[in-house]
Short mmCIF file of C-alpha atoms in Angstrom, two decimals:
data_model
loop_
_atom_site.label_atom_id
_atom_site.label_comp_id
_atom_site.label_asym_id
_atom_site.label_seq_id
_atom_site.Cartn_x
_atom_site.Cartn_y
_atom_site.Cartn_z
CA MET A 246 172.04 46.62 94.14
CA SER A 247 169.46 49.52 94.43
CA SER A 248 167.09 47.03 95.90
CA VAL A 249 169.65 45.73 98.45
CA LEU A 250 170.50 49.39 99.33
CA ASN A 251 166.88 49.99 99.72
CA THR A 252 166.63 46.99 102.21
CA VAL A 253 169.48 48.02 104.06
CA SER A 254 168.32 51.30 104.60
CA SER A 255 165.14 50.37 105.85
CA LEU A 256 166.59 48.27 108.27
CA ARG A 257 168.77 50.62 109.63
CA LEU A 258 166.04 53.17 110.21
CA SER A 259 163.60 50.48 111.91
CA ARG A 260 166.72 49.84 114.34
CA VAL A 261 166.85 53.23 115.01
CA TYR A 262 163.23 53.86 115.36
CA ASN A 263 163.08 50.85 117.64
CA SER A 264 165.97 51.96 119.72
CA ASN A 265 164.60 55.43 120.17
CA ASN A 266 161.29 53.96 121.49
CA ASN A 267 162.82 51.40 123.71
CA ASN A 268 164.86 54.47 124.83
CA HIS A 269 161.45 56.65 125.46
CA LEU A 270 160.05 53.64 127.45
CA ARG A 271 163.06 53.09 129.90
CA LEU A 272 163.56 57.03 130.63
CA PRO A 273 160.71 57.37 133.16
CA THR A 274 161.64 54.30 135.09
CA HIS A 275 164.29 55.95 137.28
CA SER A 276 161.81 56.10 140.12
CA VAL A 277 158.21 54.55 141.11
CA LEU A 278 157.72 55.35 144.82
CA THR A 279 159.75 58.68 145.12
CA PRO A 280 157.77 61.64 143.99
CA PRO A 281 160.01 63.43 141.49
CA PRO A 282 159.77 67.21 141.19
CA VAL A 283 157.43 66.62 137.78
CA SER A 284 154.05 66.38 136.62
CA PHE A 285 151.90 63.66 137.84
CA THR A 286 151.61 62.49 134.34
CA ARG A 287 154.94 61.38 134.17
CA ARG A 288 154.97 59.36 137.58
CA ARG A 289 151.97 57.47 136.16
CA LEU A 290 153.95 56.72 132.67
CA THR A 291 156.60 55.60 135.20
CA ILE A 292 154.50 52.98 136.84
CA ARG A 293 152.83 51.60 133.73
CA ALA A 294 155.04 51.92 131.16
CA ALA A 295 156.29 48.37 131.48
CA ASP A 296 152.90 46.91 130.49
CA THR A 297 150.98 49.25 128.72
CA ASP A 298 151.32 52.37 126.56
CA THR A 299 150.88 56.03 127.10
CA ASN A 300 147.45 56.24 125.48
CA GLU A 301 146.04 53.51 127.83
CA VAL A 302 147.45 55.26 131.02
CA LYS A 303 146.02 58.59 130.13
CA SER A 304 142.74 56.94 129.68
CA LYS A 305 142.51 55.40 133.18
CA ALA A 306 143.81 58.29 135.31
CA PRO A 307 143.21 61.90 133.46
CA ASP A 308 145.17 64.90 134.71
CA LYS A 309 141.72 66.53 135.63
CA ALA A 310 138.21 65.97 136.38
CA PRO A 311 136.31 65.83 132.90
CA ALA A 312 135.24 69.20 131.73
CA GLY A 313 131.64 69.92 132.32
CA VAL A 314 130.94 66.60 134.13
CA GLY A 315 132.07 67.57 137.73
CA SER A 316 129.66 68.41 140.16
CA SER A 317 129.92 71.23 142.79
CA PHE A 318 127.65 69.16 145.18
CA ASN A 319 130.06 66.09 144.68
CA GLN A 320 133.15 68.39 145.64
CA LEU A 321 131.36 69.78 148.91
CA LEU A 322 130.63 65.99 149.89
CA GLY A 323 134.23 64.64 149.05
CA ILE A 324 133.24 62.00 146.60
CA LYS A 325 134.12 61.32 142.96
CA GLY A 326 132.62 63.33 140.05
CA ALA A 327 133.82 66.31 142.01
CA ALA A 328 134.17 69.71 140.23
CA GLN A 329 137.70 71.43 140.29
CA GLU A 330 137.68 73.96 142.76
CA THR A 331 140.11 76.85 144.10
CA ASP A 332 138.48 78.02 147.17
CA LYS A 333 140.61 77.04 149.87
CA TRP A 334 138.02 76.62 152.28
CA LYS A 335 135.75 74.04 150.02
CA ILE A 336 138.95 72.15 149.15
CA ARG A 337 139.47 72.02 153.19
CA LEU A 338 135.92 70.64 153.30
CA GLN A 339 136.62 68.15 150.25
CA LEU A 340 139.51 66.76 152.20
CA THR A 341 136.97 65.78 155.12
CA LYS A 342 134.61 63.70 153.00
CA PRO A 343 131.33 64.85 154.58
CA VAL A 344 129.61 61.75 152.78
CA THR A 345 131.41 59.87 155.48
CA TRP A 346 129.96 61.66 158.44
CA PRO A 347 126.57 59.98 158.47
CA PRO A 348 127.33 56.63 159.82
CA LEU A 349 129.30 58.18 162.78
CA VAL A 350 126.23 60.36 163.62
CA TRP A 351 124.05 57.65 163.51
CA GLY A 352 126.42 55.61 165.56
CA VAL A 353 126.00 58.23 168.18
CA VAL A 354 122.37 58.21 167.97
CA CYS A 355 122.44 54.50 168.33
CA GLY A 356 124.57 54.27 171.44
CA ALA A 357 122.57 57.08 173.14
CA ALA A 358 119.30 55.26 172.49
CA ALA A 359 120.77 51.86 173.79
CA SER A 360 121.87 53.44 176.91
CA GLY A 361 118.36 53.88 177.95
CA ASN A 362 119.10 57.36 179.80
CA PHE A 363 118.64 59.84 176.83
CA HIS A 364 115.83 62.02 177.60
CA TRP A 365 114.40 64.79 175.10
CA ASN A 366 115.53 67.62 176.97
CA LEU A 367 117.94 70.78 176.19
CA GLU A 368 121.06 69.33 177.90
CA ASP A 369 120.85 65.78 176.37
CA VAL A 370 120.22 67.14 172.87
CA ALA A 371 122.78 69.57 173.36
CA LYS A 372 125.28 66.77 174.57
CA SER A 373 124.47 64.52 171.63
CA ILE A 374 125.06 67.26 169.04
CA LEU A 375 128.50 68.06 170.33
CA CYS A 376 129.39 64.09 170.63
CA MET A 377 128.24 64.01 166.62
CA ILE A 378 130.50 66.81 165.93
CA MET A 379 133.10 65.44 167.46
CA SER A 380 132.37 61.93 165.76
CA GLY A 381 131.63 63.20 162.57
CA PRO A 382 133.22 66.69 161.30
CA CYS A 383 136.33 66.39 163.59
CA LEU A 384 137.41 62.92 164.02
CA THR A 385 136.07 61.69 160.95
CA GLY A 386 137.66 64.72 159.00
CA TYR A 387 140.69 64.07 160.56
CA THR A 388 140.84 60.24 159.71
CA GLN A 389 140.00 61.18 155.83
CA THR A 390 142.55 64.19 155.62
CA LEU A 391 145.12 61.98 157.19
CA ASN A 392 144.21 59.07 154.77
CA ASP A 393 144.28 61.40 151.61
CA TRP A 394 147.64 62.71 152.82
CA TYR A 395 149.12 59.04 153.26
CA ASP A 396 147.33 58.02 149.94
CA ARG A 397 148.66 60.70 147.83
CA GLU A 398 150.95 58.70 145.65
CA ILE A 399 147.90 56.27 144.93
CA ASP A 400 145.51 58.98 144.28
CA ALA A 401 148.25 60.51 141.70
CA ILE A 402 147.54 57.09 139.65
CA ASN A 403 143.83 56.66 140.52
CA GLU A 404 142.41 60.19 140.77
CA PRO A 405 145.19 62.61 140.23
CA TYR A 406 142.84 65.79 139.92
CA ARG A 407 142.01 65.24 144.13
CA PRO A 408 143.05 68.14 146.14
CA ILE A 409 146.58 66.84 147.29
CA PRO A 410 148.08 65.18 144.11
CA SER A 411 146.93 68.06 142.16
CA GLY A 412 148.48 70.59 144.24
CA ALA A 413 145.05 72.44 144.90
CA ILE A 414 146.36 72.72 148.48
CA SER A 415 149.87 72.71 150.07
CA GLU A 416 151.61 70.62 152.21
CA ASN A 417 151.56 72.47 155.27
CA GLU A 418 147.86 73.41 155.13
CA VAL A 419 147.06 69.79 155.03
CA ILE A 420 149.08 69.06 157.90
CA SER A 421 147.48 71.88 159.87
CA GLN A 422 144.15 70.74 159.13
CA ILE A 423 144.91 67.31 160.56
CA TRP A 424 146.38 68.66 163.74
CA LEU A 425 143.33 71.20 164.11
CA LEU A 426 140.74 68.64 163.50
CA LEU A 427 142.64 65.75 165.77
CA LEU A 428 142.88 68.45 168.76
CA GLY A 429 139.46 69.56 168.16
CA GLY A 430 137.90 66.40 168.27
CA LEU A 431 140.01 65.24 171.53
CA GLY A 432 139.27 68.66 173.16
CA ILE A 433 135.46 68.06 172.76
CA ALA A 434 135.87 64.43 174.07
CA GLY A 435 137.29 65.85 177.32
CA LEU A 436 134.53 68.42 177.54
CA LEU A 437 131.96 65.64 177.23
CA ASP A 438 133.53 63.87 180.31
CA VAL A 439 133.56 66.92 182.63
CA TRP A 440 129.90 67.57 181.15
CA ALA A 441 128.45 64.28 181.94
CA GLY A 442 130.14 63.92 185.37
CA HIS A 443 132.26 61.19 184.76
CA ASP A 444 135.13 60.02 187.29
CA PHE A 445 137.18 58.06 184.47
CA PRO A 446 137.44 60.16 181.19
CA ILE A 447 136.06 57.27 178.83
CA VAL A 448 134.97 59.45 175.99
CA PHE A 449 138.21 61.32 175.82
CA TYR A 450 139.77 57.61 175.53
CA LEU A 451 137.76 56.32 173.33
CA ALA A 452 138.22 59.31 171.05
CA LEU A 453 142.28 58.87 171.81
CA GLY A 454 142.40 55.21 171.03
CA GLY A 455 139.95 55.70 167.68
CA SER A 456 142.49 58.43 166.60
CA LEU A 457 145.57 56.29 167.24
CA LEU A 458 143.53 53.30 165.29
CA SER A 459 142.91 55.77 162.31
CA TYR A 460 146.55 56.88 162.28
CA ILE A 461 148.25 53.17 162.21
CA TYR A 462 145.34 52.49 159.71
CA SER A 463 146.72 55.04 156.94
CA ALA A 464 150.41 55.71 157.98
CA PRO A 465 153.47 53.57 157.73
CA PRO A 466 155.40 51.49 159.15
CA LEU A 467 152.28 49.24 160.34
CA LYS A 468 149.87 50.99 157.62
CA LEU A 469 146.94 48.48 158.42
CA LYS A 470 145.15 49.16 155.05
CA GLN A 471 148.15 47.31 153.31
CA ASN A 472 146.04 44.00 154.35
CA GLY A 473 142.54 44.09 153.17
CA TRP A 474 141.06 41.81 156.05
CA ILE A 475 142.98 43.57 158.96
CA GLY A 476 142.52 46.91 157.60
CA ASN A 477 138.89 46.82 156.45
CA PHE A 478 137.91 45.63 159.87
CA ALA A 479 139.66 48.19 161.68
CA LEU A 480 137.94 50.60 159.54
CA GLY A 481 134.48 48.78 160.06
CA ALA A 482 134.89 49.05 163.92
CA SER A 483 136.09 52.76 163.85
CA TYR A 484 132.69 53.28 161.79
CA ILE A 485 130.52 51.10 163.76
CA SER A 486 131.54 50.42 167.10
CA LEU A 487 133.61 53.39 168.29
CA PRO A 488 130.67 56.10 167.78
CA TRP A 489 128.30 53.54 169.44
CA TRP A 490 130.60 53.38 172.41
CA ALA A 491 130.91 57.07 172.67
CA GLY A 492 127.26 57.46 172.67
CA GLN A 493 126.38 54.98 175.07
CA ALA A 494 129.18 55.94 177.55
CA LEU A 495 128.03 59.83 177.27
CA PHE A 496 124.54 59.23 178.65
CA GLY A 497 124.75 55.63 180.44
CA THR A 498 127.41 52.69 181.11
CA LEU A 499 129.31 50.82 178.27
CA THR A 500 128.67 47.10 179.15
CA PRO A 501 130.80 44.06 177.98
CA ASP A 502 127.79 42.62 176.04
CA ILE A 503 127.35 45.70 174.00
CA VAL A 504 131.03 45.91 173.09
CA VAL A 505 131.32 42.56 172.00
CA LEU A 506 127.95 42.66 170.04
CA THR A 507 128.94 45.87 168.26
CA LEU A 508 132.72 44.39 167.43
CA LEU A 509 130.56 41.32 165.68
CA TYR A 510 128.47 43.68 163.74
CA SER A 511 131.72 45.61 162.63
CA ILE A 512 132.19 42.62 160.59
CA ALA A 513 129.53 44.32 158.40
CA GLY A 514 131.31 47.19 158.41
CA LEU A 515 134.64 45.28 156.77
CA GLY A 516 132.18 44.63 154.06
CA ILE A 517 131.18 48.18 153.38
CA ALA A 518 134.67 49.15 153.66
CA ILE A 519 135.54 47.02 150.73
CA VAL A 520 133.54 48.72 148.50
CA ASN A 521 135.82 51.75 148.64
CA ASP A 522 138.72 49.33 147.46
CA PHE A 523 137.21 48.57 143.87
CA LYS A 524 138.10 52.21 142.65
CA SER A 525 141.56 51.87 143.96
CA ILE A 526 142.50 48.73 142.30
CA GLU A 527 145.13 50.11 139.59
CA GLY A 528 147.18 52.18 142.69
CA ASP A 529 146.70 49.30 145.00
CA LYS A 530 148.53 47.15 142.47
CA ALA A 531 151.10 49.65 141.51
CA LEU A 532 152.11 50.29 145.39
CA GLY A 533 151.82 46.69 146.51
CA LEU A 534 148.69 47.09 148.95
CA GLN A 535 146.89 43.67 149.11
CA SER A 536 143.46 45.17 148.98
CA LEU A 537 140.53 42.37 148.58
CA PRO A 538 140.03 43.48 145.17
CA VAL A 539 143.71 43.19 144.53
CA ALA A 540 144.23 40.02 146.57
CA PHE A 541 141.27 37.95 145.21
CA GLY A 542 139.99 39.74 142.04
CA ALA A 543 137.02 41.80 141.90
CA GLU A 544 134.78 39.28 140.90
CA THR A 545 135.30 37.07 144.20
CA ALA A 546 135.92 40.58 146.34
CA LYS A 547 132.30 41.57 145.30
CA TRP A 548 130.85 38.62 146.87
CA ILE A 549 132.96 38.87 149.95
CA CYS A 550 131.77 42.16 150.43
CA VAL A 551 128.00 41.36 150.52
CA GLY A 552 128.58 38.06 152.34
CA ALA A 553 130.52 39.99 155.17
CA ILE A 554 127.57 42.29 155.43
CA ASP A 555 124.52 40.17 154.72
CA ILE A 556 125.61 36.98 156.95
CA THR A 557 126.63 39.20 159.61
CA GLN A 558 123.27 41.24 159.97
CA LEU A 559 121.27 37.67 159.59
CA SER A 560 123.52 36.30 162.19
CA ILE A 561 122.42 39.66 164.72
CA ALA A 562 118.75 38.90 163.78
CA GLY A 563 119.30 35.26 164.93
CA TYR A 564 120.77 36.64 168.40
CA LEU A 565 117.80 38.99 168.57
CA LEU A 566 115.14 36.08 168.29
CA GLY A 567 117.30 34.05 170.78
CA ALA A 568 117.47 36.78 173.26
CA GLY A 569 113.68 36.98 173.08
CA LYS A 570 113.29 40.17 170.78
CA PRO A 571 111.56 38.68 167.77
CA TYR A 572 110.14 42.02 166.68
CA TYR A 573 113.63 43.54 166.46
CA ALA A 574 114.81 40.31 164.74
CA LEU A 575 111.84 40.73 162.14
CA ALA A 576 112.54 44.58 161.82
CA LEU A 577 116.13 43.78 160.73
CA VAL A 578 115.37 41.11 158.36
CA ALA A 579 112.86 43.51 156.69
CA LEU A 580 115.83 46.04 156.43
CA ILE A 581 118.02 43.42 154.95
CA PHE A 582 116.02 42.35 151.99
CA PRO A 583 115.82 45.53 150.14
CA GLN A 584 119.33 45.72 150.67
CA VAL A 585 119.95 42.44 148.78
CA VAL A 586 117.84 43.74 146.16
CA PHE A 587 120.02 46.93 145.90
CA GLN A 588 123.21 44.64 145.85
CA PHE A 589 121.81 42.58 142.75
CA GLN A 590 120.64 45.59 141.07
CA TYR A 591 123.58 47.73 141.48
CA PHE A 592 126.63 46.84 143.53
CA LEU A 593 127.11 43.25 142.01
CA LYS A 594 126.73 44.51 138.21
CA ASP A 595 129.56 47.07 138.71
CA PRO A 596 131.03 48.02 142.35
CA VAL A 597 133.04 50.76 140.57
CA LYS A 598 130.14 52.47 138.86
CA TYR A 599 127.58 52.17 141.81
CA ASP A 600 129.68 52.35 144.82
CA VAL A 601 128.68 55.73 146.26
CA LYS A 602 124.76 54.78 145.19
CA TYR A 603 125.23 51.36 147.32
CA GLN A 604 126.97 52.72 150.35
CA VAL A 605 123.95 54.91 151.37
CA ASN A 606 121.76 51.72 151.73
CA PHE A 607 123.85 50.53 154.88
CA THR A 608 123.37 53.38 157.44
CA GLN A 609 119.50 52.73 157.47
CA LEU A 610 120.30 49.06 159.00
CA ARG A 611 122.13 50.35 161.89
CA CYS A 612 120.12 51.39 164.35
CA SER A 613 118.12 47.91 164.37
CA LEU A 614 119.78 46.50 167.36
CA THR A 615 119.17 49.87 169.64
CA ARG A 616 117.74 48.94 172.99
CA THR A 617 118.75 45.21 172.72
CA ASP A 618 119.60 45.58 176.54
#
């Protein structure tokens, strides 16, 4: 009899324990997309409770950057591995992600060189520097801050220690920064048109169009980044074509063949944009964004990424060869070869671990098309 009673008691306790555990798992599921007034840790449990345990979630998305590992240099550049910071001006700089400025600055250089009208005098150098400030710190900074604002729910899953989801900077401060950078960039664009004596303010309209593209890339209802193909091509065109057009229009004439050529070259930009998607796979899945690593899986997406970059650049080399510029074609092929080596050495082994190291190799190839006209 005592054995039976012990068995019944054990069963009751087991039911109570299971019931408590089930209730614990169901409690946070009242909200997935709407940010509740609680800690971000609970929001992550809400999203992941259905298919994993609490410890697994915490290991993937820590509440703050690992102690003693964060780098102040990474913080200023706006890349992963950043140290926690309380200085508001450093946080504001982090939101603009200075590491993303060089491709835009380089694009202005390429466009100015391709115009054939840039001269090494004080006026032209000053114009080009102002155009670089417009393209890099102002409008790229606007784009990155805007993107972080609309990605705050995804970052709460992938990188909850970033400035916005961690609460290091307030909503009003972020919004004011977005407006300041946008208006500053558009103001500089208008000034450049006046300085260049343009009858039609082409630099201003390029800046305005790029700013609109940045908005619909990040913001609902269109949110182009929800589709991996469209969003990444839009991003690639913004980083390659727009600054090139601005630099060439500032010093010369923007011709249809250059517009087409740079848009085709932006397919390589689509590939480099995919690199940024690997670190966000978990958050993209949770919020329904069909990035290419989510849609095709990381293994397939990494080959799409390098294929888009290499095939595009080889095609451009073929175009240069057909246009009677064999030396430019050979120079471009010579630059592609070490890139392929780096792809196999780093990116194809681990696209998440080596994403930042790999991205720096792309910018060195972008001026190979200059003076093709």
